[in-house]
mmCIF file of C-alpha atoms and ligand atoms in Angstrom:
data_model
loop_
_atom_site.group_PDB
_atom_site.id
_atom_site.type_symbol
_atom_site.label_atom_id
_atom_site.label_comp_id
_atom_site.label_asym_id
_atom_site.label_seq_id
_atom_site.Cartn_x
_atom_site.Cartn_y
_atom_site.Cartn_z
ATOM 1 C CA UNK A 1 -26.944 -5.870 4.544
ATOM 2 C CA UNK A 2 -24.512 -7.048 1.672
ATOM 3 C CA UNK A 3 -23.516 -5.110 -1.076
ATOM 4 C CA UNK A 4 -22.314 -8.070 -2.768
ATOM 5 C CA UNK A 5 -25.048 -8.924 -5.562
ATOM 6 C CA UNK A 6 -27.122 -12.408 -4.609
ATOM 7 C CA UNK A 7 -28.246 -14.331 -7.499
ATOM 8 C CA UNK A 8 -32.082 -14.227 -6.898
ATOM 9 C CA UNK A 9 -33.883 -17.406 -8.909
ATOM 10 C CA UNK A 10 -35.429 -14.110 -11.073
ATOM 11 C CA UNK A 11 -33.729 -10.960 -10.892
ATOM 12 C CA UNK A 12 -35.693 -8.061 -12.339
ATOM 13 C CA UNK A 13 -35.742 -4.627 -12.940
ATOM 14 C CA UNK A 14 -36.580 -2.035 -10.470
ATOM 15 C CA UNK A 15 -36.222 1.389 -10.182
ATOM 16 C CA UNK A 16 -36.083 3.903 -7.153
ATOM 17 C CA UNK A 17 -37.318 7.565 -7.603
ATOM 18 C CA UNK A 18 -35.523 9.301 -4.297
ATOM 19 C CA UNK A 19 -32.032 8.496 -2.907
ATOM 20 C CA UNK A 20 -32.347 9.873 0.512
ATOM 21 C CA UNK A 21 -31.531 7.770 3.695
ATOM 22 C CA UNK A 22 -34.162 5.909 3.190
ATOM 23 C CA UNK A 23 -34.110 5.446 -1.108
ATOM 24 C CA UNK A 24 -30.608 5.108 -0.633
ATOM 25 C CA UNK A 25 -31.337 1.547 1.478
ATOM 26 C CA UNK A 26 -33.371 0.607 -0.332
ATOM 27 C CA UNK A 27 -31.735 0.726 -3.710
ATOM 28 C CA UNK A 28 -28.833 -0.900 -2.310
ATOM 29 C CA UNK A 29 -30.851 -3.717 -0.738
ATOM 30 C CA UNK A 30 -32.731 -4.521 -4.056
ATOM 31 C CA UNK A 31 -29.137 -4.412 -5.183
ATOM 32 C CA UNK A 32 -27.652 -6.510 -2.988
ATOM 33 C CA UNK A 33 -30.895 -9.333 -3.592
ATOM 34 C CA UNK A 34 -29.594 -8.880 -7.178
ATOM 35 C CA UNK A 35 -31.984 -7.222 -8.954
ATOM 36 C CA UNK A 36 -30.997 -4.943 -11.887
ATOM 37 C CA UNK A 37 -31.505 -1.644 -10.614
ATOM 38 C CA UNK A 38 -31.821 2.082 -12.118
ATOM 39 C CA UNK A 39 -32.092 5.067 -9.531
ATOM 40 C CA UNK A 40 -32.832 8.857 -10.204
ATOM 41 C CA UNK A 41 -32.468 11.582 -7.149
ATOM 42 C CA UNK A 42 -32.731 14.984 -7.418
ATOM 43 C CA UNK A 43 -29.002 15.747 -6.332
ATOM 44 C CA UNK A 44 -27.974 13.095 -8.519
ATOM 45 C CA UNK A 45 -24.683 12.831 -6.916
ATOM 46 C CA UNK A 46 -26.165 10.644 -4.338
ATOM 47 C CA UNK A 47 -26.379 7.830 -6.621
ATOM 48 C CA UNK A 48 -22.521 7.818 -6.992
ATOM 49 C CA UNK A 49 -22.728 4.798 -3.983
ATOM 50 C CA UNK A 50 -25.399 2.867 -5.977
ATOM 51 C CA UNK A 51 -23.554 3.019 -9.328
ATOM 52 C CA UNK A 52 -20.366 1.395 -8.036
ATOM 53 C CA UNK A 53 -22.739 -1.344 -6.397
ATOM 54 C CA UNK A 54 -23.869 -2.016 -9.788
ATOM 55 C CA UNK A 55 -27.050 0.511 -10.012
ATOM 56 C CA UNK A 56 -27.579 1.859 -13.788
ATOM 57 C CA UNK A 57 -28.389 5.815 -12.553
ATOM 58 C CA UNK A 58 -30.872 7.742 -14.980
ATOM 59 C CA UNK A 59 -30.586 11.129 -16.693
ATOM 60 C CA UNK A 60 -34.637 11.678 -16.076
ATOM 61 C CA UNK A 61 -37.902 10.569 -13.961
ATOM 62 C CA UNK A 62 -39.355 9.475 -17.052
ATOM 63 C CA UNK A 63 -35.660 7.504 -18.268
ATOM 64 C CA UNK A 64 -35.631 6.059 -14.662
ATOM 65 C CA UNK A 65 -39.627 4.772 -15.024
ATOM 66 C CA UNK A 66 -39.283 3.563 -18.328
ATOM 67 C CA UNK A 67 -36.192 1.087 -17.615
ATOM 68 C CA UNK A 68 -38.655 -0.815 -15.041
ATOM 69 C CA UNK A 69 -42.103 -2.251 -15.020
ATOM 70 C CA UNK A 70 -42.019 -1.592 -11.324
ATOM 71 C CA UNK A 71 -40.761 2.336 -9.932
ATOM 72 C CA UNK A 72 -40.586 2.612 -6.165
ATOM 73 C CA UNK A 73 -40.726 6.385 -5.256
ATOM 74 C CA UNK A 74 -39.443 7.122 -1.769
ATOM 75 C CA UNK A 75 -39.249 11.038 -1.360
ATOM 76 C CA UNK A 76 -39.751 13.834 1.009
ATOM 77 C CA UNK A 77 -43.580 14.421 0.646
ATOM 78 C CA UNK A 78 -46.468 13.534 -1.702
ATOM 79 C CA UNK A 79 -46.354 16.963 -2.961
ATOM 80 C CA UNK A 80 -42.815 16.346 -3.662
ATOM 81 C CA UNK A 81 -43.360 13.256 -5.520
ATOM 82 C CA UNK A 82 -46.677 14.410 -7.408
ATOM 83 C CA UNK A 83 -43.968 17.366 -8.939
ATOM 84 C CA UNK A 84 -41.674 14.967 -9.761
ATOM 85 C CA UNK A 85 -43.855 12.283 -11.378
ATOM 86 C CA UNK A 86 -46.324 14.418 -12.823
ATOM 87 C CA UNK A 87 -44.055 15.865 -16.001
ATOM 88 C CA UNK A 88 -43.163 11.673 -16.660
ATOM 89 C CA UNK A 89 -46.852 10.637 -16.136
ATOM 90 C CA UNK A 90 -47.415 8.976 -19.931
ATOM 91 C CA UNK A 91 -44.562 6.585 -18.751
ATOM 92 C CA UNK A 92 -46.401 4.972 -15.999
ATOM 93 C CA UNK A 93 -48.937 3.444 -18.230
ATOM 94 C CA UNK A 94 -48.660 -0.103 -18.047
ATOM 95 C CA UNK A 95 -46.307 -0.255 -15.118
ATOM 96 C CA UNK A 96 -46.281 -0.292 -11.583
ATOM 97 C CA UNK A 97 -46.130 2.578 -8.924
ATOM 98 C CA UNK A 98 -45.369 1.818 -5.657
ATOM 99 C CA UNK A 99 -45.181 4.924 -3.021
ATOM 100 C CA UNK A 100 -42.779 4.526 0.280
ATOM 101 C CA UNK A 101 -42.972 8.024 0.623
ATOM 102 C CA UNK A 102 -44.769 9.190 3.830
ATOM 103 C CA UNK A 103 -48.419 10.369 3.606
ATOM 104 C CA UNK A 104 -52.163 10.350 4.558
ATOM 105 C CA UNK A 105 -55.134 8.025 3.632
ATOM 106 C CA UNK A 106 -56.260 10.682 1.657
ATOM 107 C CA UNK A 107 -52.781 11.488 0.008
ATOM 108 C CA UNK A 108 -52.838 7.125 -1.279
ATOM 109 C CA UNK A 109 -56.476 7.654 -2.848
ATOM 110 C CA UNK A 110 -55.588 10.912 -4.833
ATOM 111 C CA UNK A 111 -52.474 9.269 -6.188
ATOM 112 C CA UNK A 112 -54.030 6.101 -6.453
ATOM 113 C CA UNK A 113 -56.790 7.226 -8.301
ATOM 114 C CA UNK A 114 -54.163 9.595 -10.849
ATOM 115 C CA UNK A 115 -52.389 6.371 -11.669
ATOM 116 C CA UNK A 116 -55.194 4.116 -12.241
ATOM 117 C CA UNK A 117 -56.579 7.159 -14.848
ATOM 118 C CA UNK A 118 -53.379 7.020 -16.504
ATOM 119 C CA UNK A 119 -53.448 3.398 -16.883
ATOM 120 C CA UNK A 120 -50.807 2.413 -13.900
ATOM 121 C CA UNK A 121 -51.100 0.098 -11.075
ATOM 122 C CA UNK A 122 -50.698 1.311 -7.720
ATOM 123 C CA UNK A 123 -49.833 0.241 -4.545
ATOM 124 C CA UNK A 124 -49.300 2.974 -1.423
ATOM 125 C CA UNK A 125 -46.602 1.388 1.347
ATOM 126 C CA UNK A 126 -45.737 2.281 4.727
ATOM 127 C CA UNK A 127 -41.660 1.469 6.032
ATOM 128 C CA UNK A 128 -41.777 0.609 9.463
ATOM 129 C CA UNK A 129 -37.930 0.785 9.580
ATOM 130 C CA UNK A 130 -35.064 3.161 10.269
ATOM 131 C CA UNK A 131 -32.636 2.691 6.808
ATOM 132 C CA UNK A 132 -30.155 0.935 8.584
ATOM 133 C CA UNK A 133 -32.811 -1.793 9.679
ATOM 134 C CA UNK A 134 -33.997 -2.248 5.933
ATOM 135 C CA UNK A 135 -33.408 -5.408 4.581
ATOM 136 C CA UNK A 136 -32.838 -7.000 8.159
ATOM 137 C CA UNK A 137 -35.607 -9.449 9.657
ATOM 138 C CA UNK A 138 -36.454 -6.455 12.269
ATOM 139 C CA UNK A 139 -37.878 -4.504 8.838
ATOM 140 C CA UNK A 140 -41.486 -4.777 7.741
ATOM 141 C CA UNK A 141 -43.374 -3.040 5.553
ATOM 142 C CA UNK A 142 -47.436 -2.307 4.952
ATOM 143 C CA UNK A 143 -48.827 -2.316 1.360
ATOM 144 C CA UNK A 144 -52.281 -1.492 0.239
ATOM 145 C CA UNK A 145 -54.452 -1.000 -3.095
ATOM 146 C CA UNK A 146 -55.542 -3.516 -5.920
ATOM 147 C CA UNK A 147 -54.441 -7.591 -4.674
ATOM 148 C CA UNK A 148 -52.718 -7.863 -8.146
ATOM 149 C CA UNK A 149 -49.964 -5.653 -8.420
ATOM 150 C CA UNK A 150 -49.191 -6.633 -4.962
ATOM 151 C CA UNK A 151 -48.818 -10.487 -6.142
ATOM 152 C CA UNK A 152 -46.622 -9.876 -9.114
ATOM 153 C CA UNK A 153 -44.139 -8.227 -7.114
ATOM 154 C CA UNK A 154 -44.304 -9.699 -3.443
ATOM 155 C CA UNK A 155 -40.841 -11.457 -3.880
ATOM 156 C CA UNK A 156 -39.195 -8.273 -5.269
ATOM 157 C CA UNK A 157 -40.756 -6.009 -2.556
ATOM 158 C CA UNK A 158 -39.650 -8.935 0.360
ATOM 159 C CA UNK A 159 -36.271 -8.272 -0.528
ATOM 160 C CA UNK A 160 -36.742 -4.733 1.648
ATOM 161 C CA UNK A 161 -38.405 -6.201 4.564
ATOM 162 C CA UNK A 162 -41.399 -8.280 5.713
ATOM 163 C CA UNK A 163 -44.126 -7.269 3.379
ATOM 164 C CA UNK A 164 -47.470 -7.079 4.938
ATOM 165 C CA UNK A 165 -50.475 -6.090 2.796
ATOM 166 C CA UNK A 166 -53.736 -4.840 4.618
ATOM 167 C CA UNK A 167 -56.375 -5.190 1.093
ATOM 168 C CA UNK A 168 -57.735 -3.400 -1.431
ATOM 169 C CA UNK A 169 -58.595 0.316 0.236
ATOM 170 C CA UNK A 170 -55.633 2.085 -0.997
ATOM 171 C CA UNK A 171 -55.306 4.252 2.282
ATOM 172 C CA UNK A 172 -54.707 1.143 5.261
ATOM 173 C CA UNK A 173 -51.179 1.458 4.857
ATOM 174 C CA UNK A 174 -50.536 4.815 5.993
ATOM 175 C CA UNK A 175 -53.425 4.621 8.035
ATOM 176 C CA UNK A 176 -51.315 1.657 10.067
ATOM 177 C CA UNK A 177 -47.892 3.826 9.076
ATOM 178 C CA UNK A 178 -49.341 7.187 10.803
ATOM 179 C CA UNK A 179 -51.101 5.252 14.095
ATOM 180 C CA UNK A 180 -47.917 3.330 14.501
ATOM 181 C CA UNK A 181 -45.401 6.537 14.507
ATOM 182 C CA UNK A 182 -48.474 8.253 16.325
ATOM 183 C CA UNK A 183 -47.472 5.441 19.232
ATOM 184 C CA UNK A 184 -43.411 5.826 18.676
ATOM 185 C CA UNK A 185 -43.674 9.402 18.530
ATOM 186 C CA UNK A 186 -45.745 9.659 22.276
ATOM 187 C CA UNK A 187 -43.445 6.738 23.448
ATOM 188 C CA UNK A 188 -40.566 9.038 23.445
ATOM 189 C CA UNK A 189 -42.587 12.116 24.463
ATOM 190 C CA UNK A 190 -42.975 9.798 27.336
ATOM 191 C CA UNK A 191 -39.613 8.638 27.545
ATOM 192 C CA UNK A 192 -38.148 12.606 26.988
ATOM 193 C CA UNK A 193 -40.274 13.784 29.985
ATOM 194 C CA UNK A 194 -39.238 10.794 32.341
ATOM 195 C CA UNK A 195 -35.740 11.682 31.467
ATOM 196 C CA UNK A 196 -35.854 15.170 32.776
ATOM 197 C CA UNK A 197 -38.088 14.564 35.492
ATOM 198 C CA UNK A 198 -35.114 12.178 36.784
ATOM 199 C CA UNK A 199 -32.088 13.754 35.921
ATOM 200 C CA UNK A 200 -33.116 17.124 37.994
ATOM 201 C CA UNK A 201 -31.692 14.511 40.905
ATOM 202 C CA UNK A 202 -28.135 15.398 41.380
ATOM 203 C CA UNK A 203 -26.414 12.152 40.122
ATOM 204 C CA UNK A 204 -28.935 10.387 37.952
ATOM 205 C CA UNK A 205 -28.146 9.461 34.600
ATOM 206 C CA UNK A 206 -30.248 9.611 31.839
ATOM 207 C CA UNK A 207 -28.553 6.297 30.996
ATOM 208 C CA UNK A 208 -28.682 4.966 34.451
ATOM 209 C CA UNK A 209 -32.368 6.274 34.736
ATOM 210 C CA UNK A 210 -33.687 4.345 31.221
ATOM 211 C CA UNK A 211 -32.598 0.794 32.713
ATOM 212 C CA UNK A 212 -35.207 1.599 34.892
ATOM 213 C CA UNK A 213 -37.687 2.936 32.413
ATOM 214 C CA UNK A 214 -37.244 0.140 29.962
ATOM 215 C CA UNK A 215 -37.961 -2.628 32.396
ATOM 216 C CA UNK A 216 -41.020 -0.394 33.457
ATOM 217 C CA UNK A 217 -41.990 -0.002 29.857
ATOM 218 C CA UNK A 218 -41.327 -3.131 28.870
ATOM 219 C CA UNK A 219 -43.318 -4.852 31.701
ATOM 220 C CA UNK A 220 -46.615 -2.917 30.757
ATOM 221 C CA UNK A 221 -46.310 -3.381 27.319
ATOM 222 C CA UNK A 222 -47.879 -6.842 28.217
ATOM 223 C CA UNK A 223 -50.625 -4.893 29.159
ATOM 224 C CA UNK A 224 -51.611 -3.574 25.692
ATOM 225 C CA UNK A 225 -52.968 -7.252 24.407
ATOM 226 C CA UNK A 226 -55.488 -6.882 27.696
ATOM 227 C CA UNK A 227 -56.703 -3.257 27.178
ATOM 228 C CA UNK A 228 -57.173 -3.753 23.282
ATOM 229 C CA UNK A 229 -59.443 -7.200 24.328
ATOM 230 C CA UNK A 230 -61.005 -4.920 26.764
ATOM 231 C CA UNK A 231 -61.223 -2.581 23.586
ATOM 232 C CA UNK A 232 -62.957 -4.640 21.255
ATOM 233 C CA UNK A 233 -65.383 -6.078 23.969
ATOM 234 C CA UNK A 234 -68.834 -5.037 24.996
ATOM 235 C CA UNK A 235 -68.716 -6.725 28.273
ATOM 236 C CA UNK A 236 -67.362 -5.551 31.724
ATOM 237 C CA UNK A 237 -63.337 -4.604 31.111
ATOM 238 C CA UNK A 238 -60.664 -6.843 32.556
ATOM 239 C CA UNK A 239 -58.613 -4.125 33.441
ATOM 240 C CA UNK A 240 -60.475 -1.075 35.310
ATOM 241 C CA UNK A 241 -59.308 1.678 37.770
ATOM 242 C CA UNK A 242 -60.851 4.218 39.853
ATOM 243 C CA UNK A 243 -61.091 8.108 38.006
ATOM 244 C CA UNK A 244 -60.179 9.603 41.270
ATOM 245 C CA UNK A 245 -57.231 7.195 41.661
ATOM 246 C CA UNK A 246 -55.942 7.911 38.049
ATOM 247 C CA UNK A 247 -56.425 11.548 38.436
ATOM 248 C CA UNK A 248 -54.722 11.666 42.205
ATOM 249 C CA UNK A 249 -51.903 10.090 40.257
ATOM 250 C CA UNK A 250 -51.873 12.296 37.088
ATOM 251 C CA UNK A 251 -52.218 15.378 39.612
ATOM 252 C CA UNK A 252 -48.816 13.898 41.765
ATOM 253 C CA UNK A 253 -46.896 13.726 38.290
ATOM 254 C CA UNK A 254 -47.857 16.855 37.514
ATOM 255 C CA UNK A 255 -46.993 18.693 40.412
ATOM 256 C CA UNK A 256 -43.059 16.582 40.315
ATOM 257 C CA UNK A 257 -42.892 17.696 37.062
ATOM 258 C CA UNK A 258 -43.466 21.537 38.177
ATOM 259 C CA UNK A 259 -41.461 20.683 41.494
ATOM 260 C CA UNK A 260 -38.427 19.957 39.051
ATOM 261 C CA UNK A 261 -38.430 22.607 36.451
ATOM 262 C CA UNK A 262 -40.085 19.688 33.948
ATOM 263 C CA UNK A 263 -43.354 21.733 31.783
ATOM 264 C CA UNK A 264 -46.190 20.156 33.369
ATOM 265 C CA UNK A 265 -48.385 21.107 30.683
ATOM 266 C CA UNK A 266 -49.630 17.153 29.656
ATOM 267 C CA UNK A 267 -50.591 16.343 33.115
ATOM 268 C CA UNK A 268 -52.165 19.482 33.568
ATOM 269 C CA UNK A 269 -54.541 19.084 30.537
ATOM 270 C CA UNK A 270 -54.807 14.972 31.816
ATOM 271 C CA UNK A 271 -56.173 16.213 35.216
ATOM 272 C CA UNK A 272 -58.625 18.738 33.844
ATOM 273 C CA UNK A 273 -60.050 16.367 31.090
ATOM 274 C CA UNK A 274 -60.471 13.757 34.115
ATOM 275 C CA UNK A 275 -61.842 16.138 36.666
ATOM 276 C CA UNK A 276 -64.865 17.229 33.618
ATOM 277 C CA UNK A 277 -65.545 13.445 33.077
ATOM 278 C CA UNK A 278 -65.600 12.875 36.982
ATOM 279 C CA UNK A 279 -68.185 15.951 37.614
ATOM 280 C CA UNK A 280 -70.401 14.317 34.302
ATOM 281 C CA UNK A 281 -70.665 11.311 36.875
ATOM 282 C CA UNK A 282 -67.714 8.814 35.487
ATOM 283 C CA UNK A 283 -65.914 6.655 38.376
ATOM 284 C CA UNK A 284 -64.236 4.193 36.337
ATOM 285 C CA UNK A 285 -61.446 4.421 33.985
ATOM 286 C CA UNK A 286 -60.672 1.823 31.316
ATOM 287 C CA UNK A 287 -59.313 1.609 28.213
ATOM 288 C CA UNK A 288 -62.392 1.309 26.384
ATOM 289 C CA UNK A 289 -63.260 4.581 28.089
ATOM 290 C CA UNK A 290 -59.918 6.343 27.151
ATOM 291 C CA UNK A 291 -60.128 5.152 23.337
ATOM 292 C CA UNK A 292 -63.601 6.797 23.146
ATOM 293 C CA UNK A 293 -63.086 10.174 24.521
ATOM 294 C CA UNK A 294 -60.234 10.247 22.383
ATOM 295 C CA UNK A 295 -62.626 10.295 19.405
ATOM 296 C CA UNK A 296 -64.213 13.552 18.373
ATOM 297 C CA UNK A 297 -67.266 14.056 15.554
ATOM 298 C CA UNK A 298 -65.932 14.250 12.420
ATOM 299 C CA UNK A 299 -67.531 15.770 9.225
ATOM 300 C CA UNK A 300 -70.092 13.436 7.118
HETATM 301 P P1 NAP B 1 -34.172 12.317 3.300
HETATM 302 O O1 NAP B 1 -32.887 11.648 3.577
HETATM 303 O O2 NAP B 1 -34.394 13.682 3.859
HETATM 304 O O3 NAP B 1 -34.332 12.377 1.697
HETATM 305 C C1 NAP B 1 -35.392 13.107 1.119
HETATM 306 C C2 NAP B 1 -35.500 12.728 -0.334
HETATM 307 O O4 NAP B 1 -36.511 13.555 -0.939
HETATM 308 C C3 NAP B 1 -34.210 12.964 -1.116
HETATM 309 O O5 NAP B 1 -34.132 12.043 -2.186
HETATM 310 C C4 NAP B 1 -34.440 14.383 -1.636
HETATM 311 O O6 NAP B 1 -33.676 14.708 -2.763
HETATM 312 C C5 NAP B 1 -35.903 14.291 -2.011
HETATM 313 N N1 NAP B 1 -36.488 15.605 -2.128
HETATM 314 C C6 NAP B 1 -36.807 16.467 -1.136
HETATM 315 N N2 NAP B 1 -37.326 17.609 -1.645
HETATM 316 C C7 NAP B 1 -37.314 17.453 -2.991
HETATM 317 C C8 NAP B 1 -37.723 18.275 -4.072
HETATM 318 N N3 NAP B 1 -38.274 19.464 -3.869
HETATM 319 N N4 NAP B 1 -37.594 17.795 -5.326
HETATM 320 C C9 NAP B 1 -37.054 16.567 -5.537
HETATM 321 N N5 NAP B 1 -36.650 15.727 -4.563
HETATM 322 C C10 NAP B 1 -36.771 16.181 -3.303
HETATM 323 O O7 NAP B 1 -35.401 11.442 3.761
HETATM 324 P P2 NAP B 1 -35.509 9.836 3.789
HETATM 325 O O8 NAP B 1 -35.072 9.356 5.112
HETATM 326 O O9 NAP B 1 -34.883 9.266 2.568
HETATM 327 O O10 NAP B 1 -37.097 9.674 3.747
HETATM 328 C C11 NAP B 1 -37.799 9.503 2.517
HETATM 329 C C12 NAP B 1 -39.214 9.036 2.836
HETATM 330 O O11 NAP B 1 -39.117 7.826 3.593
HETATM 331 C C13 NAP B 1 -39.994 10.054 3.692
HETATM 332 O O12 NAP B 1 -41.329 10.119 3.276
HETATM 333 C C14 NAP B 1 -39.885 9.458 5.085
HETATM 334 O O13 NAP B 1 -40.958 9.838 5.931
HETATM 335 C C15 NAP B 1 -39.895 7.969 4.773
HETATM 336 N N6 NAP B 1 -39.316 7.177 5.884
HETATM 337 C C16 NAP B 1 -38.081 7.505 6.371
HETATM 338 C C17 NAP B 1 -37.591 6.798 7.458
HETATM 339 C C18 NAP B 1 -36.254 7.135 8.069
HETATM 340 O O14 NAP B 1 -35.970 6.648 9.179
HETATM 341 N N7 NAP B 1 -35.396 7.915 7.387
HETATM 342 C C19 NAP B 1 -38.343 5.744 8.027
HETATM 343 C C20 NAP B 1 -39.571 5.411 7.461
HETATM 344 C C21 NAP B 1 -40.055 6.157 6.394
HETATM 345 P P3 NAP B 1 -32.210 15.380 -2.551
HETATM 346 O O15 NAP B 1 -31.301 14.229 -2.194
HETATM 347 O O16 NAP B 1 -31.932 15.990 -3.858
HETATM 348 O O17 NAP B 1 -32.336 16.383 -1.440
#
């Protein structure tokens, strides 16, 4: 990413609410796609980067919304960024709210439906990027809530990464944003409790050991496309084992993991949950299979 200011065919006005890793990167790549920029942070120091690269910083929330038509707010938490917007509400009317903060379905639609009564569009995002990745082709970024908004300032919001919007229901994007970290977050559970389970071998590496594991990863991930077919299908699954072969196998992991001082705790629960489904009569397992006894009754 440049900090040298490109001379986009229309540069307009944005502002960021939050300087924090993340703000921070993405101020300075809206700034370095030329755009004319005004941040506010809360330790207003932070901006001190962003002002040399050109940024204009503001005294206020409500200065910082009302030098933009479009305010991207990338903070902490909602609750954080309800406090701070809240006192600078009248200021949204007419403009454009776009939230890159981290939150729930049900977090989008509140906020959502506060701007729309104050006479704001909205638009709820999810970053799926670390800050130094923003702005880079490996960045991309989900956007839901009303088709418009989204239009008018597609170009400006490309300039952060990929944008990728899911429709109208305000809550898809952190839907997507939560089940994807939900994945990266159990990927290195995974990867944690591999680690230890190898390095209690006198000599083993954790770097020497994760060659291993990413070539083992890597090689099932071409797995995934199967199981979610086998997912979305009602016929017989492609891909099927036996319960008492995954269970033999979740028991041996298990037991290493005890056998090396590792908590054994997941496999534990794994086996037990397996075991109940074998004595309700089950012999096969399959993804389908897994995905539904992962679902429990929710409230109407
Ligand atoms: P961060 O570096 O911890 O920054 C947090 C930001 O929130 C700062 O601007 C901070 O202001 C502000 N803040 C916290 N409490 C506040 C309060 N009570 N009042 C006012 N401002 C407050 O976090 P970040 O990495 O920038 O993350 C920001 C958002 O991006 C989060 O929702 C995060 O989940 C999301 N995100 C981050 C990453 C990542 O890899 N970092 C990736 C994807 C999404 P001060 O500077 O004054 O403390």
């Amino acid at each position: 990413m440049s900090a040298s200011p490109a001379s986009p065919a229309s540069p307009v006005s944005v502002t960021v609410l939050g300087l924090g890793l993340m703000g921070s990167a993405l101020a300075e790549a809206l700034l370095a796609a030329g755009h004319r920029v005004t941040v506010w942070n809360r330790t207003a120091s932070k901006a001190a980067p962003l002002v040399a690269h050109g940024a204009v910083q503001a005294a206020t929330v409500r200065e910082a919304i009302e030098a933009s038509p479009l305010t991207i707010s990338c903070v902490l938490d909602y609750d954080t960024q309800h406090a701070l917007l809240e006192p600078a509400a009248g200021a949204l009317h007419g403009r454009t709210l776009v939230s890159l903060t981290n939150g729930t379905p049900a977090q989008a639609g509140a906020t959502e439906a506060w701007a729309h009564a104050l006479g704001a569009s909205y638009l709820d995002g999810g970053i799926m990027a670390v800050p130094h990745q923003i702005a880079t082709p490996e960045a991309f970024f989900f956007y839901s809530g009303a088709q418009d908004p989204f239009d008018a300032h597609r170009t400006t919001l490309a300039a952060l990464g990929a944008p990728k919007y899911l429709g109208t229901d305000v809550g898809t994007a952190s839907l997507y944003d939560l089940a994807l970290l939900s994945g990266m977050d159990m990927m290195f559970a995974g990867f944690f409790h591999a680690t230890a389970v190898a390095t209690s071998h006198k000599g083993t590496t954790a770097s020497g050991f994760t060659e291993h594991l990413v070539a083992w990863l890597t090689s099932m991930l071409g797995m995934m496309p199967l199981m979610a077919a086998d997912i979305d299908s009602d016929g017989p699954p492609v891909y099927e084992q036996t319960l008492d072969l995954v269970v033999a196998a979740a028991r041996n992991m298990g037991d290493v993991a005890r056998g090396t001082g590792v908590r054994p705790d997941h496999f534990d629960r794994t086996v037990a949950e397996l075991e109940a489904r074998i004595a309700a009569g089950e012999t096969a397992y399959s993804a389908r299979a897994a995905v539904q006894h992962l679902r429990v009754p929710t409230r109407g």
